Short mmCIF file of C-alpha atoms in Angstrom, two decimals:
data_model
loop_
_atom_site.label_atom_id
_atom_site.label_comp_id
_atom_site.label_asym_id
_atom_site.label_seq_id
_atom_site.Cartn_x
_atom_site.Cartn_y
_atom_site.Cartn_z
CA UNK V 266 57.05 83.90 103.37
CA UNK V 267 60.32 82.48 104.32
CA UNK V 268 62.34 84.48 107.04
CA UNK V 269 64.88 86.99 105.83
CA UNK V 270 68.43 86.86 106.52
CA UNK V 271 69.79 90.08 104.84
CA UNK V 272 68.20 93.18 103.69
CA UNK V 273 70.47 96.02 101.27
CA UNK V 274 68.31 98.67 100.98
CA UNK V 275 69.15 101.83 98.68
CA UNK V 276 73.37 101.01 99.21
CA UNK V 277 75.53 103.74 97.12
CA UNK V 278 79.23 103.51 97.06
CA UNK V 279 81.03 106.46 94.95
CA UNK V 280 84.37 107.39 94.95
CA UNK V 281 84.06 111.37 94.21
CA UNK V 282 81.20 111.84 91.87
CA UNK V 283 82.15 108.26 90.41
CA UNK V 284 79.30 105.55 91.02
CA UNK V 285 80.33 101.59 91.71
CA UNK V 286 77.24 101.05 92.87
CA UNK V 287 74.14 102.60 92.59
CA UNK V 288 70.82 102.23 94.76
CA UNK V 289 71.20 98.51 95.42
CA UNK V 290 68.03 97.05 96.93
CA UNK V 291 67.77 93.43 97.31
CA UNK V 292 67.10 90.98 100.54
CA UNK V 293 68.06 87.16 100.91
CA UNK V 294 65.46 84.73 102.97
CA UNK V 295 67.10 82.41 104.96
CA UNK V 296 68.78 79.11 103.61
CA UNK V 297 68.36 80.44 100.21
CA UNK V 298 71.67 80.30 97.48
CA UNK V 299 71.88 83.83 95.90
CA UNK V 300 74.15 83.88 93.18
CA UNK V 301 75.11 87.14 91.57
CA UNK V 302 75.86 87.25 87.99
CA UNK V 303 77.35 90.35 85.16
CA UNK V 304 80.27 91.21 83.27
CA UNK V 305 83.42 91.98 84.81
CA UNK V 306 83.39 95.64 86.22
CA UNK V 307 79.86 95.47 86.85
CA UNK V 308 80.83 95.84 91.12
CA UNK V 309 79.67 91.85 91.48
CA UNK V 310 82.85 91.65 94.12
CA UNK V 311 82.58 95.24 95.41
CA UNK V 312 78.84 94.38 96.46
CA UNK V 313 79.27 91.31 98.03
CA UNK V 314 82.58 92.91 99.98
CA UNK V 315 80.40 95.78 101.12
CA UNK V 316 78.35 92.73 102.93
CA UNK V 317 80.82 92.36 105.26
CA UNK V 318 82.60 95.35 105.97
CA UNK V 319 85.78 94.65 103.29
CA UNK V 320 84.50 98.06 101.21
CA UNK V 321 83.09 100.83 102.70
CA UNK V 322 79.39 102.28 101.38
CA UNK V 323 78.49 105.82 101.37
CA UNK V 324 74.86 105.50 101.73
CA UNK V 325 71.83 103.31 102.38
CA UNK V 326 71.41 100.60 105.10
CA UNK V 327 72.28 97.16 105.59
CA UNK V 328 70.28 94.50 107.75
CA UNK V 329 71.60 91.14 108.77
CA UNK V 330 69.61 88.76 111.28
CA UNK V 331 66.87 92.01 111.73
CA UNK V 332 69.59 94.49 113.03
CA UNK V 333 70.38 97.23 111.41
CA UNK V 334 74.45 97.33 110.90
CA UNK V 335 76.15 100.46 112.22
CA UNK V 336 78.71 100.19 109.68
CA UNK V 337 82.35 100.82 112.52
CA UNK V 338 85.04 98.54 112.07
CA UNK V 339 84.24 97.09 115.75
CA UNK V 340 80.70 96.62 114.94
CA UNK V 341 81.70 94.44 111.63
CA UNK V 342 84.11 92.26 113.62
CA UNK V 343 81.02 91.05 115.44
CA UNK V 344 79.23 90.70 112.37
CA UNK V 345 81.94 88.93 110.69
CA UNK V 346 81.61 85.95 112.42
CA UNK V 347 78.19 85.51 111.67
CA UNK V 348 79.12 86.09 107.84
CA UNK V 349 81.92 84.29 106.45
CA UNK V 350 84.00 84.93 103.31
CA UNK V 351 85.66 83.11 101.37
CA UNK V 352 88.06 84.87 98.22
CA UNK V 353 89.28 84.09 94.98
CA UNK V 354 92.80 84.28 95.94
CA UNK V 355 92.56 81.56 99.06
CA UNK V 356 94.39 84.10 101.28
CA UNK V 357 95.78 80.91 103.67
CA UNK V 358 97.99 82.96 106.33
CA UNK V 359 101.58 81.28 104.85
CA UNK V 360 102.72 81.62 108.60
CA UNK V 361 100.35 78.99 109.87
CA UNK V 362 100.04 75.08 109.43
CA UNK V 363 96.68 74.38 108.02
CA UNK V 364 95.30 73.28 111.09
CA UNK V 365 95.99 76.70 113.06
CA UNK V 366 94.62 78.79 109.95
CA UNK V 367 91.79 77.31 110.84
CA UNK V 368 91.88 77.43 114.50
CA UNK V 369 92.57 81.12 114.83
CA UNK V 370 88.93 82.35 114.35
CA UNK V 371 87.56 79.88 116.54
CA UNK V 372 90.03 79.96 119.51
CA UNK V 373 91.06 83.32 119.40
CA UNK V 374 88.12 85.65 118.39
CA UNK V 375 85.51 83.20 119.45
CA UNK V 376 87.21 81.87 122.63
CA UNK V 377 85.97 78.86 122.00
CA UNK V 378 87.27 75.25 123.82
CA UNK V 379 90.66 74.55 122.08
CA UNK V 380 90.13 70.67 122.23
CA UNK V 381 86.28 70.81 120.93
CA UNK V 382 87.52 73.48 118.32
CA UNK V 383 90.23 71.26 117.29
CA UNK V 384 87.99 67.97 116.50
CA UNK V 385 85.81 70.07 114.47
CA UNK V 386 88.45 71.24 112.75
CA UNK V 387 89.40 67.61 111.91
CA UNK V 388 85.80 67.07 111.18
CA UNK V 389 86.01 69.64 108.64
CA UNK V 390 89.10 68.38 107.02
CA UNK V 391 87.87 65.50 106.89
CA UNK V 392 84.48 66.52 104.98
CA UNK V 393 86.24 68.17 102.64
CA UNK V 394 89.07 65.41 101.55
CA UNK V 395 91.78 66.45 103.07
CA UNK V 396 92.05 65.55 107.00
CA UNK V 397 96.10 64.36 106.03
CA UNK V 398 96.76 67.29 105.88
CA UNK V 399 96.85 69.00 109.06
CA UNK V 400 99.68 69.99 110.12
CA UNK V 401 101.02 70.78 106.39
CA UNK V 402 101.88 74.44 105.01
CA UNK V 403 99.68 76.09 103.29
CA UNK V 404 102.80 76.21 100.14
CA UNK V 405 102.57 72.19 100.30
CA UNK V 406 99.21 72.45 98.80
CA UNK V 407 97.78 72.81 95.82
CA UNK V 408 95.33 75.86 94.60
CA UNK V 409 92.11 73.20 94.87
CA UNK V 410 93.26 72.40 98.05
CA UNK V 411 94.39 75.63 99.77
CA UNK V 412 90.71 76.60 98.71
CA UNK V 413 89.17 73.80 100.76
CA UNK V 414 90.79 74.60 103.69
CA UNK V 415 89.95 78.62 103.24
CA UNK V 416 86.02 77.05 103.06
CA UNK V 417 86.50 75.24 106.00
CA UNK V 418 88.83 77.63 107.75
CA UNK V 419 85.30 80.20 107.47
CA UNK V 420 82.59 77.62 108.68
CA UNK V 421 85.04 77.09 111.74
CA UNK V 422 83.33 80.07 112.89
CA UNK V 423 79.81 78.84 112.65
CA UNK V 424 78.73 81.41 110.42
CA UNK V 425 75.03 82.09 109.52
CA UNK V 426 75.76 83.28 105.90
CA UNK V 427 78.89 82.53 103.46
CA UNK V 428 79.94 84.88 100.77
CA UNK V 429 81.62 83.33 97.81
CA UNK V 430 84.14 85.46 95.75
CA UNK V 431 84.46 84.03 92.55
CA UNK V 432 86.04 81.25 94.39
CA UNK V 433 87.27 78.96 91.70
CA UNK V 434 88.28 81.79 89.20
CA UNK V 435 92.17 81.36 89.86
CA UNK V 436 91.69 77.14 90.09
CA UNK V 437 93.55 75.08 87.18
CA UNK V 438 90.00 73.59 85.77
CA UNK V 439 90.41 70.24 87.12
CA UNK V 440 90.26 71.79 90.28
CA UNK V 441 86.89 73.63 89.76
CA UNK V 442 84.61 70.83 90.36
CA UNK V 443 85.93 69.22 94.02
CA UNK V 444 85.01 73.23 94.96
CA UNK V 445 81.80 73.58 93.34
CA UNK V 446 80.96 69.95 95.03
CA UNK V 447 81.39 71.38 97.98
CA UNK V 448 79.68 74.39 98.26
CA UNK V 449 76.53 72.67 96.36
CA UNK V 450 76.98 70.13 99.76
CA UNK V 451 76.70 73.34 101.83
CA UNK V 452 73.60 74.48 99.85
CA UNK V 453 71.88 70.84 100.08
CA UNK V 454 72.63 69.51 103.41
CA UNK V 455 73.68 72.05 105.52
CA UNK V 456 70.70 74.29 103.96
CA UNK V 457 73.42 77.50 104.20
CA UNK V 458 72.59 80.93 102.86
CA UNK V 459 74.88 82.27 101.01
CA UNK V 460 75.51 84.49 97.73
CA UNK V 461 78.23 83.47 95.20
CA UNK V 462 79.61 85.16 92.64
CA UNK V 463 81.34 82.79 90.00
CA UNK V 464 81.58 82.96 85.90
CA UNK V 465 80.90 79.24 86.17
CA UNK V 466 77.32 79.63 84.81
CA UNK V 467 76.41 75.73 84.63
CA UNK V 468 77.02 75.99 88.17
CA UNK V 469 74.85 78.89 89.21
CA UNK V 470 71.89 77.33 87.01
CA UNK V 471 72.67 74.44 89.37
CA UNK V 472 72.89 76.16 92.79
CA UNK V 473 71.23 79.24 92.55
CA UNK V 474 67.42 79.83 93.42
CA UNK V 475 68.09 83.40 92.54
CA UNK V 476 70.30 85.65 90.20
CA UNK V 477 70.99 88.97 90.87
CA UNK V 478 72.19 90.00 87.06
CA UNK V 479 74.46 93.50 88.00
CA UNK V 480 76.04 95.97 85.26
CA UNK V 481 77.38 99.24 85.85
CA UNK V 482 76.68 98.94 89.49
CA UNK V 483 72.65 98.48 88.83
CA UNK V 484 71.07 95.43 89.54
CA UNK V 485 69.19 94.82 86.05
CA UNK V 486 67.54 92.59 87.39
CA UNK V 487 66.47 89.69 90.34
CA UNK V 488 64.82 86.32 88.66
CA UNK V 489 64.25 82.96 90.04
CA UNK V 490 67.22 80.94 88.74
CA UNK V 491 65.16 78.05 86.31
CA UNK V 492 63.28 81.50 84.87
CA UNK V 493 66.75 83.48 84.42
CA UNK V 494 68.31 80.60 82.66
CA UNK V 495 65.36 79.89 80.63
CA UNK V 496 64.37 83.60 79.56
CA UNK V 497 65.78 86.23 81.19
CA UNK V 498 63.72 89.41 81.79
CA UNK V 499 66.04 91.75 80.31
CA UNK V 500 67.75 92.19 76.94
CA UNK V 501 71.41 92.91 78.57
CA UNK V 502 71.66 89.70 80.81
CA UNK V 503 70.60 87.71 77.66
CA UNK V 504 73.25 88.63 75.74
CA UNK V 505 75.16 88.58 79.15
CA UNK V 506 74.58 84.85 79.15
CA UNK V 507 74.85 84.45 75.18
CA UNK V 508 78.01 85.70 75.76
CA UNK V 509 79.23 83.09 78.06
CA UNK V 510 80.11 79.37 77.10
CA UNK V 511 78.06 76.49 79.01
CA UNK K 260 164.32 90.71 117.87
CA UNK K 261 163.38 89.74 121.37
CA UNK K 262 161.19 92.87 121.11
CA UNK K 263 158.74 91.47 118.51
CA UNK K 264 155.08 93.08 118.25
CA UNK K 265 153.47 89.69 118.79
CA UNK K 266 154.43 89.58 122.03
CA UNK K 267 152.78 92.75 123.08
CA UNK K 268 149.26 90.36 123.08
CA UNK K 269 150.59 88.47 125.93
CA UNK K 270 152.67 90.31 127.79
CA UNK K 271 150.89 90.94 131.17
CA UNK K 272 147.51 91.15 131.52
CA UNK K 273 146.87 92.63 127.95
CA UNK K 274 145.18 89.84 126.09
CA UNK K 275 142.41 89.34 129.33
CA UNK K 276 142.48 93.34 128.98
CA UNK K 277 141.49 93.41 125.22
CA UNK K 278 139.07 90.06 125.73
CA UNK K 279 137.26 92.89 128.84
CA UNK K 280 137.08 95.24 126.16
CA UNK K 281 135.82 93.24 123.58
CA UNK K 282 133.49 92.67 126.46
CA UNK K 283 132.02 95.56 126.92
CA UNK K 284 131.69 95.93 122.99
CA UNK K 285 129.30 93.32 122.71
CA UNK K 286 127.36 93.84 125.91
CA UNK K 287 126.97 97.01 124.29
CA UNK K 288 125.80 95.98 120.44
CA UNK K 289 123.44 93.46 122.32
CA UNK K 290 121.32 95.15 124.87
CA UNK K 291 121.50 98.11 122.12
CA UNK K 292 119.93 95.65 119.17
CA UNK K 293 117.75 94.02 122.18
CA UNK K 294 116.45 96.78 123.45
CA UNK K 295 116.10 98.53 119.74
CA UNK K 296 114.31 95.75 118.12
CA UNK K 297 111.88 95.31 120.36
CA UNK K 298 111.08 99.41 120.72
CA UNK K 299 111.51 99.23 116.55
CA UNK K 300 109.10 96.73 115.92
CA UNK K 301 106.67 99.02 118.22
CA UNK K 302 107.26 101.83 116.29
CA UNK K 303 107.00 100.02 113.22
CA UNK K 304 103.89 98.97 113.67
CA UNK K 305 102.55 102.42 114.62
CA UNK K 306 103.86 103.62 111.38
CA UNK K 307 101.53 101.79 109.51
CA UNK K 308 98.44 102.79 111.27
CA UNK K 309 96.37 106.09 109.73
CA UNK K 310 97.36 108.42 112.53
CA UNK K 311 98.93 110.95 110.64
CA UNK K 312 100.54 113.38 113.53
CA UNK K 313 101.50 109.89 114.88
CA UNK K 314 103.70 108.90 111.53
CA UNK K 315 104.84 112.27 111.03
CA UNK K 316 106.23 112.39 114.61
CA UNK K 317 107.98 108.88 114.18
CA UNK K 318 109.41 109.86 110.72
CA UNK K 319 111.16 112.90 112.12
CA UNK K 320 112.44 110.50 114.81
CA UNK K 321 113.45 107.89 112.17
CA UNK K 322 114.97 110.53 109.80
CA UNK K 323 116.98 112.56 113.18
CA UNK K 324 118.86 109.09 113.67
CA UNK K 325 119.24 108.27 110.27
CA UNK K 326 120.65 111.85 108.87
CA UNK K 327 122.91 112.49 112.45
CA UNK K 328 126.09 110.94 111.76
CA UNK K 329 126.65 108.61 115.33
CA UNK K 330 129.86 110.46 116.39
CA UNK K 331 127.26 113.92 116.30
CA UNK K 332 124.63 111.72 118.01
CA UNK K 333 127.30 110.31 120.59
CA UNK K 334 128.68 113.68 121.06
CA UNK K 335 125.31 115.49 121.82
CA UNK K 336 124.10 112.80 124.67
CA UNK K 337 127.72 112.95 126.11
CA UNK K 338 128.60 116.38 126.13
CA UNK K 339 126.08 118.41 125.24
CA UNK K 340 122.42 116.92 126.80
CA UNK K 341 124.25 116.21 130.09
CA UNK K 342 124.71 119.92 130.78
CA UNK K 343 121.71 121.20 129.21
CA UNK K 344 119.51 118.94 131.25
CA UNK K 345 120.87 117.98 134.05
CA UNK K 346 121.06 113.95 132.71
CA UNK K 347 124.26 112.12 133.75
CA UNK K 348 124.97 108.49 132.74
CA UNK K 349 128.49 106.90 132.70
CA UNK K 350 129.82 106.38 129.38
CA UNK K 351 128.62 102.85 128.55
CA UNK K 352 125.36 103.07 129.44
CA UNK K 353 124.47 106.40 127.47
CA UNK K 354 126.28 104.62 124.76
CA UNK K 355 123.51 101.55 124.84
CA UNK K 356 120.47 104.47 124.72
CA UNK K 357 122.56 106.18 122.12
CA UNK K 358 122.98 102.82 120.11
CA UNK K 359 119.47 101.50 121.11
CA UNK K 360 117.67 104.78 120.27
CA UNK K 361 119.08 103.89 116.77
CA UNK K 362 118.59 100.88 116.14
CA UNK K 363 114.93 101.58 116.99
CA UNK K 364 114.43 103.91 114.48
CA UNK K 365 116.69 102.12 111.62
CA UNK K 366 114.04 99.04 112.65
CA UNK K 367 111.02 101.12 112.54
CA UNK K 368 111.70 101.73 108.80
CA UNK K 369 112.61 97.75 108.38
CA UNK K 370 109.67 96.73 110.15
CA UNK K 371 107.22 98.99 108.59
CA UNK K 372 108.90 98.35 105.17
CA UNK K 373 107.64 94.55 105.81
CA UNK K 374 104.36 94.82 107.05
CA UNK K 375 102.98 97.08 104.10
CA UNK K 376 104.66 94.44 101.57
CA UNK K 377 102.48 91.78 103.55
CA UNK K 378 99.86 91.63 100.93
CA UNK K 379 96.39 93.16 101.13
CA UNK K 380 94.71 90.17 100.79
CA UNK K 381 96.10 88.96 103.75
CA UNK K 382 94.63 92.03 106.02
CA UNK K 383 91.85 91.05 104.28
CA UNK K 384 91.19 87.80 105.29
CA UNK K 385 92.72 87.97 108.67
CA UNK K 386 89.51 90.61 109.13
CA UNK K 387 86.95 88.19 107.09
CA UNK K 388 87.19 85.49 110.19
CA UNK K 389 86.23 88.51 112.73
CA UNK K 390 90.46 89.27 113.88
CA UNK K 391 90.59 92.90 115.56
CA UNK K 392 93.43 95.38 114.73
CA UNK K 393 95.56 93.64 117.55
CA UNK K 394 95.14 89.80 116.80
CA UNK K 395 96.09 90.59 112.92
CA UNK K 396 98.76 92.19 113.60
CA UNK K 397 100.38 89.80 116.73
CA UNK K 398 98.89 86.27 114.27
CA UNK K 399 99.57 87.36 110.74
CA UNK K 400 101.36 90.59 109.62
CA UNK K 401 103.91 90.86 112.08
CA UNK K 402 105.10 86.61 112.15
CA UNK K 403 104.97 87.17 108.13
CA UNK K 404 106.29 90.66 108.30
CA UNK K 405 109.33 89.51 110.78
CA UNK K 406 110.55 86.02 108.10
CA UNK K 407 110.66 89.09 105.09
CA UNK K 408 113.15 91.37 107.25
CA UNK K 409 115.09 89.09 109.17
CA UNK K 410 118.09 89.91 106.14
CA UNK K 411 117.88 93.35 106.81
CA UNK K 412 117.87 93.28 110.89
CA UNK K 413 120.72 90.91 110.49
CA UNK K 414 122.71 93.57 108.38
CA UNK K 415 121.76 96.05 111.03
CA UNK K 416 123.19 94.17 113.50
CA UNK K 417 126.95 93.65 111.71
CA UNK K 418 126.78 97.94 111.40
CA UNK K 419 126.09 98.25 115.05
CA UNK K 420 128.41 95.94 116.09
CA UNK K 421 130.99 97.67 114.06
CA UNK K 422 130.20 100.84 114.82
CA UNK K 423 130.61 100.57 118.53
CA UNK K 424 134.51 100.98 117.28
CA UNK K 425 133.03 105.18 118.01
CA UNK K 426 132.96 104.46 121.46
CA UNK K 427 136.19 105.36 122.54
CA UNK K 428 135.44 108.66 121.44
CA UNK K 429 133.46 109.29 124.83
CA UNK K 430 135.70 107.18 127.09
CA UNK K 431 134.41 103.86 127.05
CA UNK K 432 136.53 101.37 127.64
CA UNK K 433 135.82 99.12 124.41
CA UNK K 434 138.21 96.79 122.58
CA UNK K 435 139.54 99.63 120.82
CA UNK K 436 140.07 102.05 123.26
CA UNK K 437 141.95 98.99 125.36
CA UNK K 438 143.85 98.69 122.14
CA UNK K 439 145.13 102.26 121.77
CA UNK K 440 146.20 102.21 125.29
CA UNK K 441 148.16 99.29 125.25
CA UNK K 442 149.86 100.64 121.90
CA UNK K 443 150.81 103.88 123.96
CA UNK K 444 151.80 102.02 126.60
CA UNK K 445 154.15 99.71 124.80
CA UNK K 446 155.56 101.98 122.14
CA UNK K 447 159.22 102.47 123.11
CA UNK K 448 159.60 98.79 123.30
CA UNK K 449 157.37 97.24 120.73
CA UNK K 450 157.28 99.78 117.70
CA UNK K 451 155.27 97.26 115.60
CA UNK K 452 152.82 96.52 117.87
CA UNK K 453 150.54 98.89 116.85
CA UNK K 454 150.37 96.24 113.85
CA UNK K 455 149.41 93.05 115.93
CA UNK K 456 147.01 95.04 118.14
CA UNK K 457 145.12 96.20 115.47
CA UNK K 458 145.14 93.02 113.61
CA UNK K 459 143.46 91.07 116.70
CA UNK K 460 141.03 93.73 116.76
CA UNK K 461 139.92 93.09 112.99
CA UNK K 462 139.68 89.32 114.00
CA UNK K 463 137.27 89.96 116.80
CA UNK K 464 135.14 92.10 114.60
CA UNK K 465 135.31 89.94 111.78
CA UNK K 466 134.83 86.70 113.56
CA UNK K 467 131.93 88.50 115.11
CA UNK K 468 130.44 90.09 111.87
CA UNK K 469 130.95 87.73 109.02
CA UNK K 470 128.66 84.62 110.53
CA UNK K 471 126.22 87.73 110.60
CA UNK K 472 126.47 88.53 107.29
CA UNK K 473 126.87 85.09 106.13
CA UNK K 474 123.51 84.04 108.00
CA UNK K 475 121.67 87.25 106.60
CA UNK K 476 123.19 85.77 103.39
CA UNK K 477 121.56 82.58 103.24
CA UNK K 478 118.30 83.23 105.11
CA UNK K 479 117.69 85.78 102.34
CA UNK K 480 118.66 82.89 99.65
CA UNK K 481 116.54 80.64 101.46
CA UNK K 482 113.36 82.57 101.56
CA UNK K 483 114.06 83.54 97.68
CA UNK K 484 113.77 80.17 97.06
CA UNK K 485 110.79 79.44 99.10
CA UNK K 486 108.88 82.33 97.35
CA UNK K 487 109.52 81.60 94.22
CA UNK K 488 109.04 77.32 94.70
#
């Protein structure tokens, strides 16, 4: 059995008496590409943002890396650097060029050598397409490209795990694939763990060894991806998936 | 006419006299706005933190300056605190705490104003890549918070500046207060003096005040544009 990375066990976040999500229970073995699938509402985002500390959870226990997280703000910037994030909305700091958005993890949290930090950076850029454009503003870029530098602004920090946030949901659609190229490069050669959540559904039958289908704030159900896409176990994610156009 | 107001300006010492006052006006307005800013931003930030004794305390500071007209506020650190508690400053330097004291709490409200219109996912993702309370606050909400209120501290500064024109009222010897006592002096001889006196003074304010407001004018334009290209 491979090693496991991350393990939610009976999470419950209510606001009042008001569920979002209800006894969550799943785990996620190292290297492995989780993607989490349901309709919109069904707490997709609010899960994977309870994974690293973005939304707070009123019960239940999370485990990354076989430590229990004691869930204080100090405690999660630790663990933050371990699990990067990356967001639908890109979330460059306008402020910055592109290169210091990314250095600012890695030279000021992680104290790491300036000069080393910097060629990686370039590195980085330069894996992703767009090493011209270092010293630009984030506003002289476009969506597809803001969101390659917010990717490569998170694995600055060497992270262990990367949470996707429906990442190319606000990308004009020629955009889309440069993104989805890259994370499926992070999933085949840098073996990363990670769980997305996208609506792009040919591209979760491509990535994804698992689905995690969520409504309501249940999980429905876990499948091995080729199974899921082929006959899902449950009557709601099939019509989830009839639903949607691929 | 060999007794024309104009002349007043010159005669003597009195133009060096009203350039020393003007002086002391802006020494004044800028260790005031120095001083403020810096103790405003401070105070802005706390504003925005959870503490709630802590933001009701700086309110009430914030709304004390804001509701006490400055002649009160002058008035009650001149006359009034100096007997009560023993505190005695000359003139122009209770006149800079006055001013800075203000300044600091108009700014608080400026400052805080900006940082919760920084948006949320900002915060957010200056936490995501492991930032603590202090670095996203010195990397990203104050540098963007500071380029949205730049305008407003500008506008701040033009009030200040013109509403040192209060400090004669306790004795310091500012442009106006210079003024006024060359008028006096000079009244027998130059009746329309008053006139010229005053008009200099309006040209030192307003060649001091309208590149403010003129800056404030297009920074504001400028960012406008930005935001929206």
């Amino acid at each position: 059995m491979a090693e496991q990375i991350l393990q939610v066990e009976h999470l419950e976040k209510y606001y009042q008496k008001k569920y979002v999500l209800h006894d969550i229970n799943f785990h996620v073995d190292k290297g492995e590409v989780v993607t989490l699938l349901g309709p919109s509402g069904s707490g997709k985002s609010t899960l994977i943002r309870c994974l690293n500390g973005l939304e707070e959870y009123q019960q239940g226990t999370i485990t990354f890396e076989g430590e229990q997280i004691n869930p204080t703000e100090k405690n999660w910037q630790q663990i933050r650097q371990k699990i990067g994030m990356v967001f639908q909305s890109y979330d460059l700091f306008p402020n910055l060029t592109v290169m210091d958005n990314i250095l600012l993890g890695p030279t000021k949290v992680q104290k790491q050598d300036k000069f080393a930090a910097k060629k990686e950076a370039l590195d980085l850029l330069e894996r992703v397409g767009l090493e011209d454009y270092a010293n630009a503003y984030p506003r002289e870029l476009s969506g597809g490209q803001k969101q390659r530098v917010a990717i490569v602004r998170a694995l600055a920090l060497h992270p262990d795990f990367m949470l996707f946030d429906e990442v190319t949901a606000s990308l004009d659609p020629e955009m889309v694939r440069g993104i989805l190229n890259i994370i499926q490069d992070l999933a085949d050669v840098d073996h990363m763990t990670m769980i997305v959540v996208t609506h792009e559904m040919n591209f979760a039958q491509q990535i994804a060894d698992r689905v995690i289908f969520l409504e309501d704030g249940h999980i429905l159900e876990q499948t091995p991806s080729k199974q899921f896409f082929s006959a899902t176990q449950t009557k709601r994610a099939q019509a989830f998936l009839d639903s949607m156009d691929f | 006419m060999d007794h024309s107001g104009i002349s007043v300006l010159f005669e003597g010492t009195n133009f060096e006299r009203l350039l020393g006052g003007l002086w002391v006006t802006v020494k004044i307005a800028a260790v005031a706005l120095i001083v403020g800013l810096i103790l405003g931003i401070i105070l802005g930030v706390l504003r925005t933190f959870k503490n709630r004794p802590l933001r009701v305390l700086l309110r009430l500071y914030l709304e004390f300056f804001r509701i006490v007209p400055t002649v009160v506020l002058l008035f009650l650190f001149y006359y009034i605190l100096p007997r009560q508690l023993n505190f005695n400053l000359p003139g122009d330097q209770l006149a800079t705490l006055v001013f800075a004291l203000w300044v600091a709490a108009e700014m608080s409200d400026i400052v805080r104003g900006a940082l919760i219109s920084v948006p949320q996912h900002q915060r957010e993702s200056g936490k995501a890549i492991g930032l603590n309370r202090y670095q996203l606050y010195r990397y990203v909400l104050i540098p963007q918070a500071i380029s949205l209120e730049i305008p407003a501290t500008i506008n701040l500064a033009t009030r200040v500046i013109k509403t040192t024109s209060l400090l004669m009222l306790i004795s310091v010897m500012d442009v106006i207060n210079i003024g006024q006592q060359i008028i006096e002096a000079n009244n027998h001889t130059h009746p329309t003096g008053v006139f010229w006196v005053y008009g200099l003074i309006f040209l030192f304010y307003f060649l001091i005040d309208y590149p403010l407001s003129w800056w404030a004018k297009r920074l504001e334009k400028k960012r406008l544009e930005r935001a929206n290209g």
